[in-house]
Short mmCIF file of C-alpha atoms in Angstrom, two decimals:
data_model
loop_
_atom_site.label_atom_id
_atom_site.label_comp_id
_atom_site.label_asym_id
_atom_site.label_seq_id
_atom_site.Cartn_x
_atom_site.Cartn_y
_atom_site.Cartn_z
CA UNK A 938 25.55 -27.53 35.27
CA UNK A 939 22.95 -29.63 34.97
CA UNK A 940 21.40 -28.65 31.36
CA UNK A 941 18.36 -31.27 31.76
CA UNK A 942 17.39 -30.37 35.20
CA UNK A 943 17.43 -26.69 34.37
CA UNK A 944 15.30 -27.35 31.00
CA UNK A 945 12.68 -29.75 33.05
CA UNK A 946 12.02 -27.03 35.82
CA UNK A 947 11.58 -24.24 33.21
CA UNK A 948 9.23 -25.78 30.89
CA UNK A 949 6.90 -26.10 33.65
CA UNK A 950 6.34 -22.25 34.35
CA UNK A 951 3.56 -21.14 32.74
CA UNK A 952 2.35 -17.57 33.78
CA UNK A 953 1.35 -14.20 31.81
CA UNK A 954 4.07 -12.67 31.86
CA UNK A 955 7.22 -14.99 31.55
CA UNK A 956 9.97 -13.26 30.26
CA UNK A 957 13.24 -14.65 28.77
CA UNK A 958 16.37 -13.02 28.27
CA UNK A 959 19.77 -14.14 26.59
CA UNK A 960 22.46 -11.98 26.58
CA UNK A 961 25.61 -12.63 24.69
CA UNK A 962 28.55 -12.30 27.43
CA UNK A 963 32.42 -12.81 27.84
CA UNK A 964 34.62 -14.79 29.98
CA UNK A 965 38.10 -12.53 30.05
CA UNK A 966 38.90 -8.83 30.62
CA UNK A 967 38.89 -6.19 28.86
CA UNK A 968 35.59 -7.55 27.03
CA UNK A 969 33.66 -8.91 29.92
CA UNK A 970 33.15 -4.94 30.46
CA UNK A 971 30.92 -4.34 28.00
CA UNK A 972 28.66 -7.00 29.64
CA UNK A 973 27.16 -4.56 32.37
CA UNK A 974 25.95 -2.27 29.70
CA UNK A 975 24.49 -4.70 27.48
CA UNK A 976 22.60 -6.24 29.98
CA UNK A 977 21.42 -2.64 31.41
CA UNK A 978 20.06 -2.10 27.82
CA UNK A 979 18.49 -5.20 27.76
CA UNK A 980 16.48 -4.80 30.94
CA UNK A 981 15.28 -0.97 29.69
CA UNK A 982 14.06 -2.54 26.52
CA UNK A 983 12.19 -5.50 28.30
CA UNK A 984 10.45 -2.61 30.49
CA UNK A 985 9.52 -0.51 27.05
CA UNK A 986 8.14 -4.01 25.65
CA UNK A 987 6.29 -4.80 28.87
CA UNK A 988 4.58 -1.41 29.43
CA UNK A 989 3.03 -1.69 25.67
CA UNK A 990 0.71 -4.48 27.00
CA UNK A 991 0.90 -4.33 31.05
CA UNK A 992 0.31 -1.41 33.15
CA UNK A 993 3.47 -0.19 35.32
CA UNK A 994 2.16 -1.86 38.59
CA UNK A 995 1.70 -5.19 36.99
CA UNK A 996 5.17 -5.50 35.57
CA UNK A 997 6.58 -3.94 38.87
CA UNK A 998 7.24 -7.06 40.91
CA UNK A 999 8.63 -8.90 37.85
CA UNK A 1000 11.08 -6.05 37.36
CA UNK A 1001 11.64 -5.75 41.46
CA UNK A 1002 12.36 -9.62 41.22
CA UNK A 1003 15.28 -9.45 38.27
CA UNK A 1004 16.88 -6.35 39.59
CA UNK A 1005 17.13 -7.97 43.08
CA UNK A 1006 18.37 -11.62 41.90
CA UNK A 1007 20.84 -9.62 39.80
CA UNK A 1008 22.28 -7.18 42.57
CA UNK A 1009 25.52 -9.37 43.41
CA UNK A 1010 25.93 -10.47 39.73
CA UNK A 1011 29.88 -10.19 39.15
CA UNK A 1012 30.40 -10.25 35.49
CA UNK A 1013 33.82 -11.32 35.98
CA UNK A 1014 32.46 -14.87 36.45
CA UNK A 1015 30.51 -14.58 32.85
CA UNK A 1016 30.49 -17.86 30.99
CA UNK A 1017 28.80 -17.37 27.19
CA UNK A 1018 25.43 -16.27 27.92
CA UNK A 1019 23.70 -14.95 30.42
CA UNK A 1020 19.99 -16.18 30.67
CA UNK A 1021 17.30 -14.86 32.79
CA UNK A 1022 14.00 -16.05 32.96
CA UNK A 1023 11.38 -13.94 34.95
CA UNK A 1024 7.64 -13.86 36.33
CA UNK A 1025 6.11 -12.19 38.58
CA UNK A 1026 6.73 -15.13 41.09
CA UNK A 1027 10.55 -14.58 40.66
CA UNK A 1028 13.39 -14.63 38.63
CA UNK A 1029 16.17 -17.50 37.66
CA UNK A 1030 19.24 -16.26 36.48
CA UNK A 1031 21.72 -18.54 34.31
CA UNK A 1032 25.20 -18.55 33.13
CA UNK A 1033 25.50 -20.64 29.83
CA UNK A 1034 28.73 -21.99 28.51
CA UNK A 1035 27.01 -21.66 24.78
CA UNK A 1036 26.27 -18.58 22.81
CA UNK A 1037 22.85 -17.58 21.94
CA UNK A 1038 21.89 -14.04 20.22
CA UNK A 1039 20.53 -11.50 22.06
CA UNK A 1040 17.07 -12.26 22.62
CA UNK A 1041 13.82 -10.81 24.61
CA UNK A 1042 10.72 -13.05 24.85
CA UNK A 1043 7.74 -12.01 26.65
CA UNK A 1044 4.90 -14.76 26.34
CA UNK A 1045 3.01 -17.23 28.79
CA UNK A 1046 6.20 -19.80 28.88
CA UNK A 1047 9.92 -19.47 28.85
CA UNK A 1048 11.85 -19.64 25.28
CA UNK A 1049 13.70 -22.92 25.76
CA UNK A 1050 14.55 -23.78 22.16
CA UNK A 1051 18.30 -22.83 22.18
CA UNK A 1052 18.93 -24.43 25.57
CA UNK A 1053 17.31 -28.03 23.92
CA UNK A 1054 19.34 -27.60 20.86
CA UNK A 1055 22.51 -27.26 22.38
CA UNK A 1056 21.31 -29.58 25.79
CA UNK A 1057 21.16 -32.13 22.86
CA UNK A 1058 23.62 -31.26 20.38
CA UNK A 1059 26.90 -30.60 22.53
CA UNK A 1060 29.19 -32.73 24.47
CA UNK A 1061 29.49 -32.15 28.21
CA UNK A 1062 31.82 -34.24 30.46
CA UNK A 1063 34.34 -34.15 33.26
CA UNK A 1064 37.67 -34.20 33.03
CA UNK A 1065 39.32 -35.65 36.25
CA UNK A 1066 43.10 -34.83 36.81
CA UNK A 1067 44.77 -37.02 38.88
CA UNK A 1068 48.18 -37.54 40.58
CA UNK A 1069 49.65 -39.53 43.36
CA UNK A 1070 49.51 -36.11 45.12
CA UNK A 1071 46.44 -34.55 44.73
CA UNK A 1072 43.26 -34.61 41.97
CA UNK A 1073 41.15 -31.80 40.62
CA UNK A 1074 37.54 -32.11 38.55
CA UNK A 1075 36.66 -29.98 35.86
CA UNK A 1076 33.04 -29.78 34.16
CA UNK A 1077 33.66 -28.66 30.30
CA UNK A 1078 31.08 -28.15 27.72
CA UNK A 1079 32.24 -28.76 24.17
CA UNK A 1080 35.69 -27.34 24.85
CA UNK A 1081 35.11 -24.79 27.54
CA UNK A 1082 35.84 -24.55 31.14
CA UNK A 1083 32.14 -24.31 32.85
CA UNK A 1084 33.61 -24.48 35.99
CA UNK A 1085 36.67 -25.98 38.29
CA UNK A 1086 35.19 -27.93 41.16
CA UNK A 1087 36.27 -26.34 44.37
CA UNK A 1088 35.14 -26.91 48.41
CA UNK A 1089 35.34 -23.32 48.22
CA UNK A 1090 32.35 -22.99 46.37
CA UNK A 1091 29.13 -23.50 48.31
CA UNK A 1092 26.97 -23.88 45.22
CA UNK A 1093 29.35 -26.97 43.89
CA UNK A 1094 29.22 -28.20 47.24
CA UNK A 1095 32.52 -30.33 46.39
CA UNK A 1096 35.51 -32.06 48.18
CA UNK A 1097 37.78 -31.15 45.31
CA UNK A 1098 40.58 -30.18 44.84
CA UNK A 1099 41.86 -33.00 47.22
CA UNK A 1100 45.37 -33.51 48.36
CA UNK A 1101 46.92 -36.76 48.90
CA UNK A 1102 47.70 -36.16 52.87
CA UNK A 1103 48.81 -39.68 53.31
CA UNK A 1104 52.19 -38.42 52.10
CA UNK A 1105 53.05 -36.59 54.99
CA UNK A 1106 52.05 -39.26 57.36
CA UNK A 1107 53.94 -42.16 56.14
CA UNK A 1108 57.62 -42.82 57.01
CA UNK A 1109 60.46 -42.87 53.81
CA UNK A 1110 60.50 -46.61 54.32
CA UNK A 1111 56.53 -46.95 53.52
CA UNK A 1112 57.17 -44.76 50.53
CA UNK A 1113 60.05 -46.66 49.00
CA UNK A 1114 58.21 -50.09 49.13
CA UNK A 1115 56.54 -50.32 45.83
CA UNK A 1116 53.54 -52.55 47.02
CA UNK A 1117 52.82 -50.24 50.25
CA UNK A 1118 53.34 -47.34 47.63
CA UNK A 1119 50.66 -48.59 45.79
CA UNK A 1120 48.30 -49.26 48.42
CA UNK A 1121 48.65 -45.92 49.39
CA UNK A 1122 47.90 -44.18 45.95
CA UNK A 1123 44.72 -46.81 45.62
CA UNK A 1124 43.64 -45.13 49.20
CA UNK A 1125 44.06 -41.65 48.09
CA UNK A 1126 42.24 -42.92 44.58
CA UNK A 1127 39.20 -44.41 46.63
CA UNK A 1128 38.73 -41.19 48.20
CA UNK A 1129 38.94 -39.37 45.04
CA UNK A 1130 36.50 -41.31 43.55
CA UNK A 1131 33.72 -41.14 46.19
CA UNK A 1132 33.92 -37.45 45.52
CA UNK A 1133 33.59 -38.23 41.71
CA UNK A 1134 30.77 -40.34 42.38
CA UNK A 1135 29.17 -37.50 44.39
CA UNK A 1136 29.14 -34.99 41.58
CA UNK A 1137 28.12 -37.49 39.05
CA UNK A 1138 24.95 -38.51 40.92
CA UNK A 1139 23.82 -34.69 40.88
CA UNK A 1140 24.75 -34.78 37.29
CA UNK A 1141 25.41 -38.20 35.17
CA UNK A 1142 28.14 -36.81 32.21
CA UNK A 1143 31.10 -38.98 31.14
CA UNK A 1144 34.52 -38.69 32.72
CA UNK A 1145 37.84 -38.35 30.76
CA UNK A 1146 40.39 -39.31 33.62
CA UNK A 1147 44.31 -37.17 33.04
CA UNK A 1148 47.29 -38.71 34.97
CA UNK A 1149 50.16 -40.98 33.99
CA UNK A 1150 49.60 -44.79 33.07
CA UNK A 1151 50.03 -46.08 36.87
CA UNK A 1152 47.73 -43.44 38.57
CA UNK A 1153 44.83 -44.25 35.79
CA UNK A 1154 45.13 -47.93 35.71
CA UNK A 1155 45.02 -47.52 40.02
CA UNK A 1156 41.74 -45.46 39.45
CA UNK A 1157 40.04 -47.86 36.75
CA UNK A 1158 40.45 -50.46 39.53
CA UNK A 1159 39.03 -49.09 42.17
CA UNK A 1160 36.21 -47.02 40.41
CA UNK A 1161 32.97 -47.80 41.77
CA UNK A 1162 31.34 -46.90 38.36
CA UNK A 1163 34.19 -47.63 35.69
CA UNK A 1164 31.37 -47.64 32.95
CA UNK A 1165 31.53 -43.57 33.24
CA UNK A 1166 34.89 -43.74 32.13
CA UNK A 1167 35.08 -42.94 28.40
CA UNK A 1168 38.77 -41.52 27.78
CA UNK A 1169 41.95 -41.41 29.11
CA UNK A 1170 45.30 -39.01 28.40
CA UNK A 1171 48.05 -40.38 29.81
CA UNK A 1172 50.46 -37.93 28.10
CA UNK A 1173 49.95 -34.72 29.76
CA UNK A 1174 52.70 -32.30 29.96
CA UNK A 1175 51.64 -30.87 33.28
CA UNK A 1176 48.94 -32.09 35.59
CA UNK A 1177 49.36 -29.07 37.40
CA UNK A 1178 48.40 -26.63 34.47
CA UNK A 1179 45.94 -24.43 34.01
CA UNK A 1180 42.38 -26.06 32.88
CA UNK A 1181 42.48 -24.40 29.36
CA UNK A 1182 46.10 -26.44 28.71
CA UNK A 1183 44.39 -29.84 30.32
CA UNK A 1184 41.29 -29.01 27.88
CA UNK A 1185 43.50 -28.54 24.68
CA UNK A 1186 45.41 -32.20 25.76
CA UNK A 1187 41.91 -33.83 26.10
CA UNK A 1188 40.51 -32.95 23.19
CA UNK A 1189 42.15 -36.18 21.14
CA UNK A 1190 40.18 -38.03 23.33
CA UNK A 1191 36.96 -36.54 23.21
CA UNK A 1192 37.29 -36.48 19.58
CA UNK A 1193 37.72 -40.52 19.69
CA UNK A 1194 34.48 -40.58 21.93
CA UNK A 1195 32.23 -38.27 19.39
CA UNK A 1196 33.59 -40.66 16.78
CA UNK A 1197 32.20 -43.46 19.02
CA UNK A 1198 29.07 -41.63 19.54
CA UNK A 1199 28.40 -40.99 15.57
CA UNK A 1200 29.45 -44.63 14.55
CA UNK A 1201 27.18 -45.82 17.08
CA UNK A 1202 24.17 -43.55 15.99
CA UNK A 1203 24.75 -44.85 12.58
CA UNK A 1204 24.47 -48.49 13.48
CA UNK A 1205 21.01 -47.64 15.35
CA UNK A 1206 19.99 -46.06 12.13
CA UNK A 1207 20.88 -48.87 10.03
CA UNK A 1208 18.98 -51.48 12.29
CA UNK A 1209 16.23 -49.50 12.40
CA UNK A 1210 15.91 -49.18 8.88
CA UNK A 1211 16.50 -53.34 8.74
CA UNK A 1212 13.51 -53.37 11.19
CA UNK A 1213 11.10 -51.17 8.98
CA UNK A 1214 11.01 -48.90 11.97
CA UNK A 1215 13.11 -45.95 10.35
CA UNK A 1216 10.96 -43.14 8.86
CA UNK A 1217 12.56 -40.60 6.26
CA UNK A 1218 9.54 -38.20 5.12
CA UNK A 1219 9.91 -34.79 7.06
CA UNK A 1220 6.12 -34.49 7.03
CA UNK A 1221 5.49 -38.12 8.48
CA UNK A 1222 8.06 -37.66 10.45
CA UNK A 1223 6.05 -34.20 11.74
CA UNK A 1224 2.73 -36.15 12.39
CA UNK A 1225 4.64 -39.18 13.90
CA UNK A 1226 6.03 -36.52 16.67
CA UNK A 1227 2.57 -35.05 17.32
CA UNK A 1228 1.01 -38.85 17.94
CA UNK A 1229 3.70 -39.66 20.51
CA UNK A 1230 5.00 -42.64 17.93
CA UNK A 1231 8.90 -41.41 17.81
CA UNK A 1232 11.17 -43.20 20.00
CA UNK A 1233 14.16 -41.65 18.72
CA UNK A 1234 15.01 -38.82 16.36
CA UNK A 1235 18.06 -38.23 14.42
CA UNK A 1236 19.41 -34.61 13.70
CA UNK A 1237 22.15 -33.60 11.02
CA UNK A 1238 24.29 -31.33 13.33
CA UNK A 1239 23.93 -27.44 12.22
CA UNK A 1240 20.31 -28.41 10.29
CA UNK A 1241 17.93 -25.81 10.45
CA UNK A 1242 14.64 -25.62 8.18
CA UNK A 1243 12.15 -22.55 8.10
CA UNK A 1244 8.79 -24.56 6.69
CA UNK A 1245 5.30 -24.06 6.32
CA UNK A 1246 3.08 -26.65 8.15
CA UNK A 1247 -0.67 -26.71 6.83
CA UNK A 1248 -4.06 -27.81 8.26
CA UNK A 1249 -3.22 -31.80 7.05
CA UNK A 1250 0.32 -31.47 8.70
CA UNK A 1251 2.22 -31.28 5.60
CA UNK A 1252 5.44 -29.56 5.48
CA UNK A 1253 6.60 -27.82 2.80
CA UNK A 1254 10.29 -26.54 2.98
CA UNK A 1255 10.72 -22.42 2.37
CA UNK A 1256 13.90 -23.90 0.09
CA UNK A 1257 11.33 -25.66 -2.14
CA UNK A 1258 9.95 -22.11 -3.36
CA UNK A 1259 7.37 -21.61 -0.48
CA UNK A 1260 7.98 -18.66 1.18
CA UNK A 1261 4.81 -18.42 3.58
CA UNK A 1262 6.54 -20.00 6.43
CA UNK A 1263 4.77 -21.19 9.66
CA UNK A 1264 7.91 -22.17 11.49
CA UNK A 1265 11.52 -20.59 11.09
CA UNK A 1266 12.51 -24.14 12.30
CA UNK A 1267 10.14 -27.21 11.63
CA UNK A 1268 13.57 -29.24 13.47
CA UNK A 1269 13.20 -27.18 16.83
CA UNK A 1270 9.18 -27.69 16.54
CA UNK A 1271 9.67 -31.48 15.97
CA UNK A 1272 12.68 -32.09 18.74
CA UNK A 1273 10.28 -30.31 21.37
CA UNK A 1274 7.70 -32.38 20.94
CA UNK A 1275 9.76 -35.82 20.58
CA UNK A 1276 11.18 -34.64 24.07
CA UNK A 1277 7.67 -34.02 25.74
CA UNK A 1278 6.93 -37.26 24.43
CA UNK A 1279 9.92 -38.95 26.34
CA UNK A 1280 11.55 -39.83 23.42
CA UNK A 1281 15.03 -39.39 22.31
CA UNK A 1282 17.06 -36.74 20.50
CA UNK A 1283 20.33 -37.26 18.82
CA UNK A 1284 22.24 -34.70 16.84
CA UNK A 1285 25.00 -36.54 14.61
CA UNK A 1286 28.23 -34.97 12.91
CA UNK A 1287 27.93 -34.70 9.42
CA UNK A 1288 30.51 -37.46 8.72
CA UNK A 1289 28.08 -40.11 9.94
CA UNK A 1290 24.62 -39.18 8.85
CA UNK A 1291 23.21 -40.89 5.97
CA UNK A 1292 23.57 -39.38 2.96
CA UNK A 1293 20.93 -36.96 1.36
CA UNK A 1294 19.31 -37.10 4.73
CA UNK A 1295 19.00 -34.37 7.48
CA UNK A 1296 16.56 -35.83 9.99
CA UNK A 1297 15.50 -39.41 10.62
CA UNK A 1298 13.08 -40.89 13.13
CA UNK A 1299 13.23 -44.46 15.08
CA UNK A 1300 9.46 -45.20 15.42
CA UNK A 1301 8.12 -47.13 18.77
CA UNK A 1302 5.80 -49.27 16.88
#
């Protein structure tokens, strides 16, 4: 699931009305039995709200489009949030691997704040499980499975899972020869890597490789793009285990990777300060974002701040005693503008964020 691509497509849409529905869902039975009721209630509520401002004839194409798109929706395959984005020109439905509150928004553009924050603050990656006999590939969001790649799923268009058919076409003498065996393994892993690279081209995410020491070493040698490998796991109890067990075994390596990202960000903040390009005052950061001067925005994970912005673009925090907020989250306001101006956004764990700070910015000039 390429969240950046989804965001880029949705943010281009301007229409009246533009409807955004976010409905929390459940991955497993029996909890997912309540999802169909929640969806029905959300659409019923949407129709009532639309009729407050539009005629039935005006909203009929939109509602028909939503219902048509959901005709074959199977709640047995829900993730954590069902997101529906609809205009009179069509509807797009996504199963997001993160929780959002129930939300119905009717506007002239889609409500994308939850998507933007999750897209930039979470860790999304692939896990390749490889052995001498087969290979599987998973896409993970934080510590949750998005899906296991399967050639039977047309949307994924994947060759996985892959089986090493060479094992059944070579004689026992060849398999007993260690050099020949290593060559056969690399031949298989080369085929695996071709499929990995095809997936990576469509959605470039970091890769963790799970397998024994020999297999991982061989894969690293033949990999066309070894820089995408950010971690390895050689102590898996069972390479044929369900995805949830593999994900659990990978978390130590994922945490090491996350720590490295935090340290890199801390080093970048330090260098930016030495170069006199670091901005720390919230009002200054807000103004710089509107001027397109921010190269990178650094946000402490979990930081949400209601605030009031006056005509001079001065920001007063609600926590400072100013209750007349003009925005429920100034962080998201700045974040969206920075992204629109092709800046970068980095969410950093509290352990790596400078003390007494929640939001920092690296200026372009």
